[in-house]
mmCIF file of C-alpha atoms and ligand atoms in Angstrom:
data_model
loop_
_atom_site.group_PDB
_atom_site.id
_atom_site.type_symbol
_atom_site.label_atom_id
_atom_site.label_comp_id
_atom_site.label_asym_id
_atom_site.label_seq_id
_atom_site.Cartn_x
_atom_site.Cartn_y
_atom_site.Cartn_z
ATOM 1 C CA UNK A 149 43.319 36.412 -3.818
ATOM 2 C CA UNK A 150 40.552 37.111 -1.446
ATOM 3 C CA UNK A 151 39.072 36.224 1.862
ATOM 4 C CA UNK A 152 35.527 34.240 0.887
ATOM 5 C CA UNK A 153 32.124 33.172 2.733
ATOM 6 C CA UNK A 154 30.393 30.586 1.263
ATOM 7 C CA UNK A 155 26.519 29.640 2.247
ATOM 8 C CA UNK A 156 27.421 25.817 2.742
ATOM 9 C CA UNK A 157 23.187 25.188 3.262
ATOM 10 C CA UNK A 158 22.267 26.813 0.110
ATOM 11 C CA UNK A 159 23.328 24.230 -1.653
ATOM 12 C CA UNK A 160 20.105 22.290 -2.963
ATOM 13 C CA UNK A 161 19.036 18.761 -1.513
ATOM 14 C CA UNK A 162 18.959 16.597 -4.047
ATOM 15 C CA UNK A 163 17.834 12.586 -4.741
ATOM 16 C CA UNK A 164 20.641 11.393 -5.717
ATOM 17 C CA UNK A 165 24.260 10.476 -3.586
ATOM 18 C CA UNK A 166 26.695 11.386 -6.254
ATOM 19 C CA UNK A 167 24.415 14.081 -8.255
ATOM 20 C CA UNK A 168 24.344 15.730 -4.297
ATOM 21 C CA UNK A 169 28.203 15.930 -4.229
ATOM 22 C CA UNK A 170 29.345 19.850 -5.150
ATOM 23 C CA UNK A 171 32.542 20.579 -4.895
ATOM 24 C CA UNK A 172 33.008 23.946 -4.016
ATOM 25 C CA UNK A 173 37.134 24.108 -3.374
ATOM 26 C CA UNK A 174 39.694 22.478 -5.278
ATOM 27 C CA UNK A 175 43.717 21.865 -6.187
ATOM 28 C CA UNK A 176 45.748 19.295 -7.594
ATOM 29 C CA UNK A 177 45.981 16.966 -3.876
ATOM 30 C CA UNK A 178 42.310 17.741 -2.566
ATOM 31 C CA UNK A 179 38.752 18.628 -3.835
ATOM 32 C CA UNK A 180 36.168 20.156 -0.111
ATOM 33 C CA UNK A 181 32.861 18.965 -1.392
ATOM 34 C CA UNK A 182 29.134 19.758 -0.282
ATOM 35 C CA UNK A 183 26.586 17.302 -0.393
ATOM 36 C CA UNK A 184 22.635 17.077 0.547
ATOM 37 C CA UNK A 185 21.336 14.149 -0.434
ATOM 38 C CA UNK A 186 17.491 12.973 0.103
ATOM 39 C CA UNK A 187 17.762 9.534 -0.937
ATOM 40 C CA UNK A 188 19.875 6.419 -0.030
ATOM 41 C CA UNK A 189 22.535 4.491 -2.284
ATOM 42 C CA UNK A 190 20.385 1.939 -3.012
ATOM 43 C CA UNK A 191 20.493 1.381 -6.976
ATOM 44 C CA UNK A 192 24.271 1.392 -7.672
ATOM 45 C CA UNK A 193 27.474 0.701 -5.676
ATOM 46 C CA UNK A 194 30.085 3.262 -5.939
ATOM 47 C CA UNK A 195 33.818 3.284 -5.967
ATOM 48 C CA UNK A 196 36.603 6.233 -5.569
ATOM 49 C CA UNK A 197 39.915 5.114 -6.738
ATOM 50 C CA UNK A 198 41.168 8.544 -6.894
ATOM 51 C CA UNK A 199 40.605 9.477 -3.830
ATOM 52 C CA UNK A 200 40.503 8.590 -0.040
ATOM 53 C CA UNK A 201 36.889 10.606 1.146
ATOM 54 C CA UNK A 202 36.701 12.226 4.802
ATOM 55 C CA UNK A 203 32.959 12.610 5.139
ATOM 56 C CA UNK A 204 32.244 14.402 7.948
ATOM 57 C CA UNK A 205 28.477 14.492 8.862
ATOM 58 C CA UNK A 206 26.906 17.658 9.800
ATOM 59 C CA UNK A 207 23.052 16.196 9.406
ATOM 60 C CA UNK A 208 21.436 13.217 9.362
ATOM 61 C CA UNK A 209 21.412 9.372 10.477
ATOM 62 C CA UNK A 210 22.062 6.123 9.033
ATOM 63 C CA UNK A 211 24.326 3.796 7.709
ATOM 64 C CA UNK A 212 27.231 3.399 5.297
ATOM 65 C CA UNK A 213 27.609 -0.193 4.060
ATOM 66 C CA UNK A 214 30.521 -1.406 2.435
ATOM 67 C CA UNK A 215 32.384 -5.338 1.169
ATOM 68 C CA UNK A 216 33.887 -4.645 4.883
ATOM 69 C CA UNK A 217 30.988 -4.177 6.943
ATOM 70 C CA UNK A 218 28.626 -1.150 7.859
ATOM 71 C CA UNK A 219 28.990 2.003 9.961
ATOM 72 C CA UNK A 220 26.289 3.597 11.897
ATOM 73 C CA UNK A 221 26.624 7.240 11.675
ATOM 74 C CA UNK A 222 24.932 10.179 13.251
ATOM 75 C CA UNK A 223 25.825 13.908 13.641
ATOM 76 C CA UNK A 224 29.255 14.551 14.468
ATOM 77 C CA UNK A 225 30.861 11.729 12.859
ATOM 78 C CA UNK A 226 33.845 11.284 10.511
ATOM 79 C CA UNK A 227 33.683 8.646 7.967
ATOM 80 C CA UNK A 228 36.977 7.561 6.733
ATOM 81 C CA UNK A 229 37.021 5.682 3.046
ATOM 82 C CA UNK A 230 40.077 4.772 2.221
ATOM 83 C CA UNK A 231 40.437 4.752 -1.869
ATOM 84 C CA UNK A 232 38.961 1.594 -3.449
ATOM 85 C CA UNK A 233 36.461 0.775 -0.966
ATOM 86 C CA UNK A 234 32.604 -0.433 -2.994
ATOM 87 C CA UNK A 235 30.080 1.268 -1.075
ATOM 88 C CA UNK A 236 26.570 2.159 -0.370
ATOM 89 C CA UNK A 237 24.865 4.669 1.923
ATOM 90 C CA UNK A 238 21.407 4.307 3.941
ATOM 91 C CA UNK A 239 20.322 7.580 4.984
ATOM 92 C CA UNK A 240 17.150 7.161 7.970
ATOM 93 C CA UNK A 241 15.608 11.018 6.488
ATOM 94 C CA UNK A 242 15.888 13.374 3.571
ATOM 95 C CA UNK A 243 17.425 15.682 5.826
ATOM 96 C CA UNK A 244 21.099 15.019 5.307
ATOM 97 C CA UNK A 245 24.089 17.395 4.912
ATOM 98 C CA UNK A 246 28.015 16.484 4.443
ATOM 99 C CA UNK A 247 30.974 18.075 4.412
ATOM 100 C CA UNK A 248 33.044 15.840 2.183
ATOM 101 C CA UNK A 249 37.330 15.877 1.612
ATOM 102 C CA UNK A 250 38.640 14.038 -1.269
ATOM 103 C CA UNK A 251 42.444 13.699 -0.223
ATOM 104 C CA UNK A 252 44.649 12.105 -3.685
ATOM 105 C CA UNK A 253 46.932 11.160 -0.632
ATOM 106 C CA UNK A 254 46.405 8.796 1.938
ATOM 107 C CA UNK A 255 44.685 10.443 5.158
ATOM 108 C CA UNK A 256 45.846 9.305 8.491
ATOM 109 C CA UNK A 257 45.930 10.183 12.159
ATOM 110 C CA UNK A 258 49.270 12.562 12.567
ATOM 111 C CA UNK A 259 52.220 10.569 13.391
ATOM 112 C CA UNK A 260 53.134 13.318 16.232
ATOM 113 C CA UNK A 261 50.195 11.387 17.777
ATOM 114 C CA UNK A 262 51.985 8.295 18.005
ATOM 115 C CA UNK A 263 54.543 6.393 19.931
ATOM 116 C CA UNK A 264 57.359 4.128 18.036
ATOM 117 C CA UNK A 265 54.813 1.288 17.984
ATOM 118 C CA UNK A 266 51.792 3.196 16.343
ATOM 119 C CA UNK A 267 49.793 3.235 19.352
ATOM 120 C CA UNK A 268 48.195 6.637 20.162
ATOM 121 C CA UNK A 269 50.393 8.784 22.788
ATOM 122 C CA UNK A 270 48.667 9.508 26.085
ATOM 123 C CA UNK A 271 48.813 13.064 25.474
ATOM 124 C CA UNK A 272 46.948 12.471 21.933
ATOM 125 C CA UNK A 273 43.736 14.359 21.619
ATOM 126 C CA UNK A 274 42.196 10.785 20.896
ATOM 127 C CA UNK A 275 42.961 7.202 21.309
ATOM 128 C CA UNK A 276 41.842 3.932 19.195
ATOM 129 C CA UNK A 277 39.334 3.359 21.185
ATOM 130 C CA UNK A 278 37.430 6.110 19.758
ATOM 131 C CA UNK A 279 38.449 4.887 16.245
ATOM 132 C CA UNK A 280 35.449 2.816 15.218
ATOM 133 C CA UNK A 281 35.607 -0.150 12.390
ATOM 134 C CA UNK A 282 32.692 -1.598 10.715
ATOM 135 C CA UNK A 283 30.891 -3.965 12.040
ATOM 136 C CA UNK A 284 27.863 -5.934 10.405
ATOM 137 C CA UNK A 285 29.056 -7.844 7.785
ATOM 138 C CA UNK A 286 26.517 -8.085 4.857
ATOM 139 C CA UNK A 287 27.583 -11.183 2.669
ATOM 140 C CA UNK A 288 25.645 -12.198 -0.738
ATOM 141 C CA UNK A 289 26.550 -15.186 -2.522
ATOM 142 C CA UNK A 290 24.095 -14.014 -5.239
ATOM 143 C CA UNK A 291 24.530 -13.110 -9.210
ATOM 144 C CA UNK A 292 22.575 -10.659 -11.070
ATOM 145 C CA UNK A 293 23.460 -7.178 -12.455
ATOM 146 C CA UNK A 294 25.070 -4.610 -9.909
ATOM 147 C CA UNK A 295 26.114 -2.001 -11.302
ATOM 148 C CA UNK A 296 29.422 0.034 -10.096
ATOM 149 C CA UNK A 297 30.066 3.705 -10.744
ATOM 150 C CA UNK A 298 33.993 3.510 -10.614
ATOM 151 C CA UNK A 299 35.831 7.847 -9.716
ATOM 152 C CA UNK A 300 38.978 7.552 -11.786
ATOM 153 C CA UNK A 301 40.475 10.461 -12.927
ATOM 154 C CA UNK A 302 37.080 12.606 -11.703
ATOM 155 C CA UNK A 303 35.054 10.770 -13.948
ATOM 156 C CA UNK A 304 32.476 8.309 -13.574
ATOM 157 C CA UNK A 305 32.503 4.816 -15.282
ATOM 158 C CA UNK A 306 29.936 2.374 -15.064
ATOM 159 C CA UNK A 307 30.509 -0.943 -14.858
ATOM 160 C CA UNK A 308 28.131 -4.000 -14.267
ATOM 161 C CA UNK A 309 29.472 -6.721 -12.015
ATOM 162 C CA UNK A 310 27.822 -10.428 -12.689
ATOM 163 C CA UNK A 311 27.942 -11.203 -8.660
ATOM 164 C CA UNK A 312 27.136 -9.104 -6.174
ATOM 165 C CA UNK A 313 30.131 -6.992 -4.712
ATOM 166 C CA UNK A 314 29.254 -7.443 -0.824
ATOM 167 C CA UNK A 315 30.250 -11.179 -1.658
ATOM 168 C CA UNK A 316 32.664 -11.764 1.205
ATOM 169 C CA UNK A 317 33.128 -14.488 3.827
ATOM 170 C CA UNK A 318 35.115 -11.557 5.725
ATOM 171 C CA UNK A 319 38.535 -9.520 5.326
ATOM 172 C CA UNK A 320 41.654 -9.091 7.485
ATOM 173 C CA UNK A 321 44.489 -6.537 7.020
ATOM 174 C CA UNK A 322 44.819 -2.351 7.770
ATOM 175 C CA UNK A 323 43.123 -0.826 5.349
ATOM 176 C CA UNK A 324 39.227 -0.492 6.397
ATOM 177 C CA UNK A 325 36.615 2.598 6.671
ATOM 178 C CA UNK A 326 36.194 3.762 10.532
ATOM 179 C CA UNK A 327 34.428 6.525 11.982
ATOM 180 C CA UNK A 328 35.589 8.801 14.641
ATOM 181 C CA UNK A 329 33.202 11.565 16.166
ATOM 182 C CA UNK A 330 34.395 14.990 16.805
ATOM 183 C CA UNK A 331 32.258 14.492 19.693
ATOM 184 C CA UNK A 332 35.299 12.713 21.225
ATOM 185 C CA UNK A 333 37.803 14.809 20.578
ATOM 186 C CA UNK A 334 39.505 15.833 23.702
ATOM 187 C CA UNK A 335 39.967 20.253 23.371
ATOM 188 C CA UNK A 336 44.042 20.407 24.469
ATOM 189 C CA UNK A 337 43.417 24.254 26.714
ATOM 190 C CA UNK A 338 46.488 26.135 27.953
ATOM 191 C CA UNK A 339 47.177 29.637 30.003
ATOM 192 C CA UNK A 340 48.173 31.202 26.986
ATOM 193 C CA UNK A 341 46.750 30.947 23.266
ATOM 194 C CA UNK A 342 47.548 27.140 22.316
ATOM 195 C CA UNK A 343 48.244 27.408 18.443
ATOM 196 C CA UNK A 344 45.899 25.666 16.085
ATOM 197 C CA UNK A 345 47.831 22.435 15.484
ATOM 198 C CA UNK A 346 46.425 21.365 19.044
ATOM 199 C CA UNK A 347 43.196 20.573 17.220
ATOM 200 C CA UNK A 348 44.716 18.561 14.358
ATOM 201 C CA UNK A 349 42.339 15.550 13.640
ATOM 202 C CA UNK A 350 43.830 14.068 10.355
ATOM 203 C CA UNK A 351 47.414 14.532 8.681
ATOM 204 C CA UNK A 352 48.028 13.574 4.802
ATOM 205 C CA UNK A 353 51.391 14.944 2.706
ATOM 206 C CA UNK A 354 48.882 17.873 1.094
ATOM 207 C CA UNK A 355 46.750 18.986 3.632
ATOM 208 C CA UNK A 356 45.744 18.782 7.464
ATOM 209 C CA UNK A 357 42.360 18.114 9.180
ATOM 210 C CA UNK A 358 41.540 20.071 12.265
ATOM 211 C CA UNK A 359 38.567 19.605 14.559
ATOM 212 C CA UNK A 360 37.494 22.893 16.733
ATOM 213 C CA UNK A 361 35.363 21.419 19.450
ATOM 214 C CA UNK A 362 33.715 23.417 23.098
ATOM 215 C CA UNK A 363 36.464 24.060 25.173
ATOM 216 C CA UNK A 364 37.839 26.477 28.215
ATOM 217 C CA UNK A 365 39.545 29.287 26.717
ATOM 218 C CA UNK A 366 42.632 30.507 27.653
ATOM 219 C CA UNK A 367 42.777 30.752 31.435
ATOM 220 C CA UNK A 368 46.054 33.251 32.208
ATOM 221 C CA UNK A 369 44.448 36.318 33.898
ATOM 222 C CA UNK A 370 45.448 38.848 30.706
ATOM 223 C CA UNK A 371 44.403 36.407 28.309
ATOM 224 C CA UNK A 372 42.753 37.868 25.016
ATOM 225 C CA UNK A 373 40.951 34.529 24.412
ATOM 226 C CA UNK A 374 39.725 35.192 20.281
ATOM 227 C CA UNK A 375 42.646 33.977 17.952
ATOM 228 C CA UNK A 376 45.148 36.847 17.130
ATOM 229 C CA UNK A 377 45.564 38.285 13.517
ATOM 230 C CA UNK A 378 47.654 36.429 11.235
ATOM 231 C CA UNK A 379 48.836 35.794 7.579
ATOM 232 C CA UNK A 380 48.899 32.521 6.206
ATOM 233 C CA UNK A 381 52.524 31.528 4.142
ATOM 234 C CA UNK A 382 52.270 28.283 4.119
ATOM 235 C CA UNK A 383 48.941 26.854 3.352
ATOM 236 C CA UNK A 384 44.858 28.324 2.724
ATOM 237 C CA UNK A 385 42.407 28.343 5.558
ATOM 238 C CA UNK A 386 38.850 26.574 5.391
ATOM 239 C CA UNK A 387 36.679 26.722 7.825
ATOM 240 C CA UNK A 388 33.211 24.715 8.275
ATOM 241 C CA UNK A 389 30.949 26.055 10.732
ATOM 242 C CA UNK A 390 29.103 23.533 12.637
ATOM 243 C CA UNK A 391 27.463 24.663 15.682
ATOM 244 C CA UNK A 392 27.969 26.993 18.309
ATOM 245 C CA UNK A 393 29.201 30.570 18.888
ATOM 246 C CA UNK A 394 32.201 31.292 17.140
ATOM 247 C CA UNK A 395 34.213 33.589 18.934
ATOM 248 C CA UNK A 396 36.303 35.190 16.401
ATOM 249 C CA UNK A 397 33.492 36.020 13.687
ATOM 250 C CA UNK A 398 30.303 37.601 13.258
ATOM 251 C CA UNK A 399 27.676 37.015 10.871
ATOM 252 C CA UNK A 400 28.376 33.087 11.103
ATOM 253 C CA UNK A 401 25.858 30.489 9.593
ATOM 254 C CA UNK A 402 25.847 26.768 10.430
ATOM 255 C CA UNK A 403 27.132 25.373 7.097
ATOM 256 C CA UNK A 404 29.027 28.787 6.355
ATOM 257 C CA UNK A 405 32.420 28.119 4.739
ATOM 258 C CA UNK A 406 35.329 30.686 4.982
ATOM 259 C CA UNK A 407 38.186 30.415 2.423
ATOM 260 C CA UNK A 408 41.297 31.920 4.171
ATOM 261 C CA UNK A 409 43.946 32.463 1.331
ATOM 262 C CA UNK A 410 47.486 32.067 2.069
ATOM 263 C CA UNK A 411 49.355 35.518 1.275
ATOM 264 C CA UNK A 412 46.865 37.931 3.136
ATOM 265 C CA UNK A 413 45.906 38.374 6.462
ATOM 266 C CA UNK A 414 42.762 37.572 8.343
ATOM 267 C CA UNK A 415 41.572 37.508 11.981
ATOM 268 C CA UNK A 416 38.974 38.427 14.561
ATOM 269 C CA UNK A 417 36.205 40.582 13.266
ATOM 270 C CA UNK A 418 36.193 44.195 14.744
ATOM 271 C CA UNK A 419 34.780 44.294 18.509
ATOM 272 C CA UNK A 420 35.248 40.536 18.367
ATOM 273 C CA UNK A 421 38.298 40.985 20.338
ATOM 274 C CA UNK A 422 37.355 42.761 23.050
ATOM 275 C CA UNK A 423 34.042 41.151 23.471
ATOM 276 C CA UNK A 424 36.119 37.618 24.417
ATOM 277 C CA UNK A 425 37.869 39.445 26.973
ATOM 278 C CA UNK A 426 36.618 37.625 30.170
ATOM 279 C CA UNK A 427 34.703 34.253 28.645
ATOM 280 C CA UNK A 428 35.594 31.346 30.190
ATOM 281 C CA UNK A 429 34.784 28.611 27.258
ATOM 282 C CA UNK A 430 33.573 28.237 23.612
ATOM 283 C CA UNK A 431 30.488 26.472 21.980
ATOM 284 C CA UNK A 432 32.285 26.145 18.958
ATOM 285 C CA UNK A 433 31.976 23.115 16.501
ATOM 286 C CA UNK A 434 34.066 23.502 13.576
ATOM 287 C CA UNK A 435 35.942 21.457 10.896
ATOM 288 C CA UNK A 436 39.383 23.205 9.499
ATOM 289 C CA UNK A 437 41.170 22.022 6.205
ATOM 290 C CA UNK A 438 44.528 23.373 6.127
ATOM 291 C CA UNK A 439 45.700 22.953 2.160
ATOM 292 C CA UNK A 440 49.309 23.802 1.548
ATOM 293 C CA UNK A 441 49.100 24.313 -2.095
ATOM 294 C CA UNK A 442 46.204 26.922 -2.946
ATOM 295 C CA UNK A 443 43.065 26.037 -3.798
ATOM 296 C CA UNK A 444 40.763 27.413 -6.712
ATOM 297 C CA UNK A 445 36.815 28.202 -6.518
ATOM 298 C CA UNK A 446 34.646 26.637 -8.471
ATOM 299 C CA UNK A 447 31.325 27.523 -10.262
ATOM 300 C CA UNK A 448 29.334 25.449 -7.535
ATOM 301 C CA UNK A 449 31.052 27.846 -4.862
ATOM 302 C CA UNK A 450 30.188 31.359 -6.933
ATOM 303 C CA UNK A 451 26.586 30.245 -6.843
ATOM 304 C CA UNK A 452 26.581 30.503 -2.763
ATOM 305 C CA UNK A 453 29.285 32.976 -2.469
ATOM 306 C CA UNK A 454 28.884 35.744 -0.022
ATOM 307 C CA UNK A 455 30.311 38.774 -1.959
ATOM 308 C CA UNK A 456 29.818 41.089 1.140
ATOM 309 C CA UNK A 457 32.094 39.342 3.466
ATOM 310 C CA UNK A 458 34.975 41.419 2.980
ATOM 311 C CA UNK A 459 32.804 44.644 4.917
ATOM 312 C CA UNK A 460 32.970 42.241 8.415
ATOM 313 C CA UNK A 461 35.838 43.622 8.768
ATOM 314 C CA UNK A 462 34.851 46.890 8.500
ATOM 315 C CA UNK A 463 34.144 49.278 11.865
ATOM 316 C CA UNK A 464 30.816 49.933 11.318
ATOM 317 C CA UNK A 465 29.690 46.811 9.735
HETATM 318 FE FE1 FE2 B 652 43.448 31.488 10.423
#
């Protein structure tokens, strides 16, 4: 049990989509994957049934093209897949990095969002209109060998299909990939310190998604804007650091993970405090994955693990 740093950028580009894919954190509901891949899904089509993916783009352009239609994405974007869906990914550059969730259960927005009908509350952070469906349909009435690397109980099986799998004439129903950018997440500010489910994104039964976006801090004349010290109970902390200045740490990489165990205490770095006495607003770009059962570390996470991270909290450090 131990307060970790990972170097989310030190994990190698490589060709490959799925060969890309690292997973760094895992349990039993969840698995937080890192991914830089160079090249496009182009040769194969490729299906999760285990899991629904949250792919939240940190670099890179392009498209993701599914039997439902494509998505445009850019920087900032979340790509929601629910389980099941074929896809393939178009990447414009090499230059690509993702932050990927694989949630076992369903991911949707948080009910607290919502109003008796579904529809987004006024005082939600976000509405549907910021909730993007594909668009583009792609249809093939063609035959040939396509082969389909089907994720079923985290393995890979290959199948070939005899007709091509975008071979639509168009879909209807609730269950379809979207986007949302954290771009248009709307920061909920207060006098006083708001606590961190004001930046929930995405709920599921295992785990919540939260997105830490620019915002005013804390406007009450004695307010001590960074975060106060605390100890986790109920669930483990990640953190992926996007862009910005991040108020309550020092020593902070784009790309940098922190792994926030439940059962210790963490909090601003020393001087940290003090230093946000007075600042009006944050920079900060951040995604948060709250897991309530613990998570474990994986071999792919030792390789880029800080070991020195503890000493930032240390006086002289
Ligand atoms: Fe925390």
């Amino acid at each position: 049990m131990k307060s970790m740093s990972l170097k989310g950028f030190h994990i190698k580009p490589i060709d490959d989509f799925l060969e890309s894919r690292k997973t760094v954190l895992t349990n039993s509901d969840c698995s937080i994957v890192l991914a830089a891949p160079k090249k496009s899904l182009r040769d194969y089509f490729y299906k999760n049934t285990d899991s629904d993916e949250v792919i939240f783009v940190h670099k890179g352009t392009g498209k993701f093209r599914s039997q439902l239609g494509n998505i445009a994405f850019k920087y900032g974007d979340y790509i929601l897949i629910p389980r099941g869906m074929i896809y393939q990914i178009d990447f414009d550059t090499q230059d690509n990095r993702l932050f990927i969730v694989e949630s076992k259960s369903p991911v949707y927005t948080p009910k607290r969002y919502r109003n008796w009908f579904g529809q987004h509350l006024e005082t939600s952070p976000f509405c549907e209109r910021d909730l993007h469906a594909p668009s583009e349909l792609e249809t093939y009435n063609i035959k040939g060998d396509f082969i389909i690397k089907v994720k079923k109980q985290d393995f890979i099986h290959e199948y070939v299909y005899a007709a091509h799998p975008f071979s639509v004439v168009g879909w209807d129903g609730y269950n379809f990939p979207y986007k949302f950018s954290i771009h248009d997440f709307e920061p909920i500010t207060g006098r006083v310190h708001q606590p961190p489910p004001v930046h929930q994104t995405f709920e599921t039964n295992a785990f919540s998604i939260c997105s830490f976006v620019p915002r005013l801090y804390d406007y009450h004349p004695n307010a001590v804007p960074a975060p106060y010290n605390h100890s986790n109970i109920d669930s483990d902390e990640v953190l992926y650091y996007v862009d910005g200045n991040f108020m309550s740490r020092k020593n902070v990489d784009e790309g940098q993970i922190t792994l926030h165990p439940s059962g210790i205490p963490h909090g601003p770095h020393p001087g940290t405090m003090e230093k946000s006495i007075g600042k009006k607003e944050t920079t900060e770009l951040a995604v948060m994955v709250d897991t309530f059962k613990p998570l474990m570390v994986t071999e792919e996470a030792m390789k880029i693990n800080d070991n020195s991270y503890y000493q930032s909290w240390l006086e002289d450090s």
